[in-house]
XYZ file of C-alpha atoms in Angstrom:
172
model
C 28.632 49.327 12.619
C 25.686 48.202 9.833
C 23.362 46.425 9.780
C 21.680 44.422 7.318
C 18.093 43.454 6.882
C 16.566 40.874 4.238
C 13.715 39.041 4.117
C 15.079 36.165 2.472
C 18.829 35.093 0.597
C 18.780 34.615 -3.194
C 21.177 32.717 -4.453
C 24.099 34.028 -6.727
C 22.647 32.050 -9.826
C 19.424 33.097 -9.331
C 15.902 32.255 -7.752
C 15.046 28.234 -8.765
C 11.962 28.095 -11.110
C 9.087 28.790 -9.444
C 10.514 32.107 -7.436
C 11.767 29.316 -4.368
C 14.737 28.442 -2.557
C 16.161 31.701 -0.335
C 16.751 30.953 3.021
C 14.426 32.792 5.391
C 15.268 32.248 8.630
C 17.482 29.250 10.891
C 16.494 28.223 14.343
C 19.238 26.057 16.065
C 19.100 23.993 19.042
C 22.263 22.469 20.971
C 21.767 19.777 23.627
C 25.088 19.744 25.972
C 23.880 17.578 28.455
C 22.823 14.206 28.791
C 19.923 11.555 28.545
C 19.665 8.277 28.761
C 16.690 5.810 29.092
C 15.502 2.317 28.313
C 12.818 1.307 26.063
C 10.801 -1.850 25.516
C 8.405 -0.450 22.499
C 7.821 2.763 23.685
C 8.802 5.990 22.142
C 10.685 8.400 24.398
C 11.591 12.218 23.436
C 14.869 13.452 24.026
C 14.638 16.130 26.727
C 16.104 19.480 25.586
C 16.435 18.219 21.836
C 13.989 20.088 19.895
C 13.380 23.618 18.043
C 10.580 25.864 17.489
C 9.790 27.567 14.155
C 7.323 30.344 13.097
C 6.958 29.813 9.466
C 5.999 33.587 7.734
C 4.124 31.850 5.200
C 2.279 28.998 5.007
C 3.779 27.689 1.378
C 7.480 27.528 3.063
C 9.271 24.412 3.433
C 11.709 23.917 6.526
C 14.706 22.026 5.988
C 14.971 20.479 9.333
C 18.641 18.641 10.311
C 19.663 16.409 13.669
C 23.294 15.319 14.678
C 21.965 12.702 17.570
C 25.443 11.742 19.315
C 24.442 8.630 21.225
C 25.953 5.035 22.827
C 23.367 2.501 22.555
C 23.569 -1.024 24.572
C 23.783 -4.121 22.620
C 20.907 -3.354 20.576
C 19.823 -1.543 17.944
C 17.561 1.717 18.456
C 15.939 3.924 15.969
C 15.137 7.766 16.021
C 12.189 9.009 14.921
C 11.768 13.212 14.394
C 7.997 14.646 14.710
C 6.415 17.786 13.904
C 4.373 18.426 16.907
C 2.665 14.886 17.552
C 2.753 14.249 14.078
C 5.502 11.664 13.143
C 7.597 12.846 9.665
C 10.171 10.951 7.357
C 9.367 7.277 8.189
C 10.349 4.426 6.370
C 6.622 2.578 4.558
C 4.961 0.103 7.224
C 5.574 -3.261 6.948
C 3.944 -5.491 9.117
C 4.718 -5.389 12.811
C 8.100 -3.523 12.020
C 8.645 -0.453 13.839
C 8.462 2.679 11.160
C 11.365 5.222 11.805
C 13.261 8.218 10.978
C 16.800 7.176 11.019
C 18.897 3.908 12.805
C 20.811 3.878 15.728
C 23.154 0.851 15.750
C 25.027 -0.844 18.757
C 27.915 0.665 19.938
C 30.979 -1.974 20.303
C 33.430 -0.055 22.379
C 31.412 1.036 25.770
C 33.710 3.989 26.533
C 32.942 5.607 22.832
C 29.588 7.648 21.188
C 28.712 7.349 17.923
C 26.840 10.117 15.871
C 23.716 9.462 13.763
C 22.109 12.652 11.080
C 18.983 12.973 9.157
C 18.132 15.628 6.729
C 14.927 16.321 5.242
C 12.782 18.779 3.361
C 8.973 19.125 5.302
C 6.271 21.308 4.598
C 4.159 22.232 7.239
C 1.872 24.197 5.727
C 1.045 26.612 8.608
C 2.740 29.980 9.844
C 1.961 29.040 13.121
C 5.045 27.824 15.792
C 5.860 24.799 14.973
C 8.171 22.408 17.062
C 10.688 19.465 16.114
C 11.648 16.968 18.203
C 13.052 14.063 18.241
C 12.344 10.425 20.027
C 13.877 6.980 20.249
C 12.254 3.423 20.765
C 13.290 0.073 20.967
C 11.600 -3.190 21.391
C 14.109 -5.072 23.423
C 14.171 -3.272 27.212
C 17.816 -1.912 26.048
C 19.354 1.253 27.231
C 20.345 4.314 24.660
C 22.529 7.161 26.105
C 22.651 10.886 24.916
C 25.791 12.779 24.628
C 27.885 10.216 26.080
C 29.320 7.017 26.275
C 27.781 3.904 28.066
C 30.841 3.410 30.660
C 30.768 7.226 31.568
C 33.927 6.333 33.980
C 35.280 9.535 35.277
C 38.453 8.997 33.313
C 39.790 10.034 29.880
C 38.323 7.575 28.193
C 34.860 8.208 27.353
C 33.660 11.698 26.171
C 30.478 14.234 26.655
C 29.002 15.536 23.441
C 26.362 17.911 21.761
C 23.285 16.925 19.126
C 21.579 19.590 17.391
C 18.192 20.464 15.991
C 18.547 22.998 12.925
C 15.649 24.453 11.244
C 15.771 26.324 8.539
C 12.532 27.915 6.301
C 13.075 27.949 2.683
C 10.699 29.957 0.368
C 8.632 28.273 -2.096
């Protein structure tokens, strides 16, 4: 048996101007169970869905990625991903509308899930652990499920899922 050691992945064509792009290192994080909760304006996390990176230097960017699998009630919730307590990729402010990450829209049938994905490019500057997570809100006291559907009969019907948190650091 081998094994093989880099400290980053260049691609075939070459390193991108500037000496960036290899892939460092990928952190993954797979939420099997479930969550569900109800929000009137306050942001909850989603227990279990988050991932922890140690950058090994501070000009790295990590491409972070979440598959949210999700049944929402009649309403329409939105997902928000931070950086520690620092909120990232959010829409400009305008007025009293909530700022957010990505939408999570109603789901018609009550015995289905539907999935919801964000990708995005951050630069944390530090090469200190550094967490992802990611959080839902709503304004109207509606409910949002996790990894499954709203029903959640114990019948053939409905369906229990995974979301993921991937992190990956990408030289600079």
């Amino acid at each position: 048996m081998s094994t093989l050691k880099v400290n980053s992945i260049i691609p075939v064509a070459g390193v991108p101007t500037g000496g960036g792009g290899g892939i460092i290192q990928v952190v993954s994080s797979i939420k099997t169970d479930t969550f569900s909760v109800t929000s009137n304006g306050t942001e909850y996390e989603v227990t279990g869905l988050n991932a922890t990176i140690t950058p090994t230097s501070n000009t790295s960017k990590i491409l972070v990625m979440v598959s949210l699998t999700y049944s929402a009630n009649a309403t329409t919730y939105k997902g928000r991903i931070k950086r520690g307590s620092t909120a990232i990729f959010q829409g400009d402010a305008s007025g009293s509308k909530q700022q957010a990450t990505f939408g999570l829209g109603f789901t018609g049938d009550e015995n289905q899930a539907d999935a919801a994905s964000f990708t995005g490019l951050d630069s944390p500057a530090t090469t200190s652990a550094t967490t992802y997570k990611v959080f839902v809100v709503n304004d109207n006291s509606e409910s949002i499920f996790i990894n499954r559907s709203r029903q959640d009969n114990n019948d053939n019907r409905g369906g229990r899922h995974v979301s993921t948190v991937t992190l990956m650091e990408v030289s600079a």
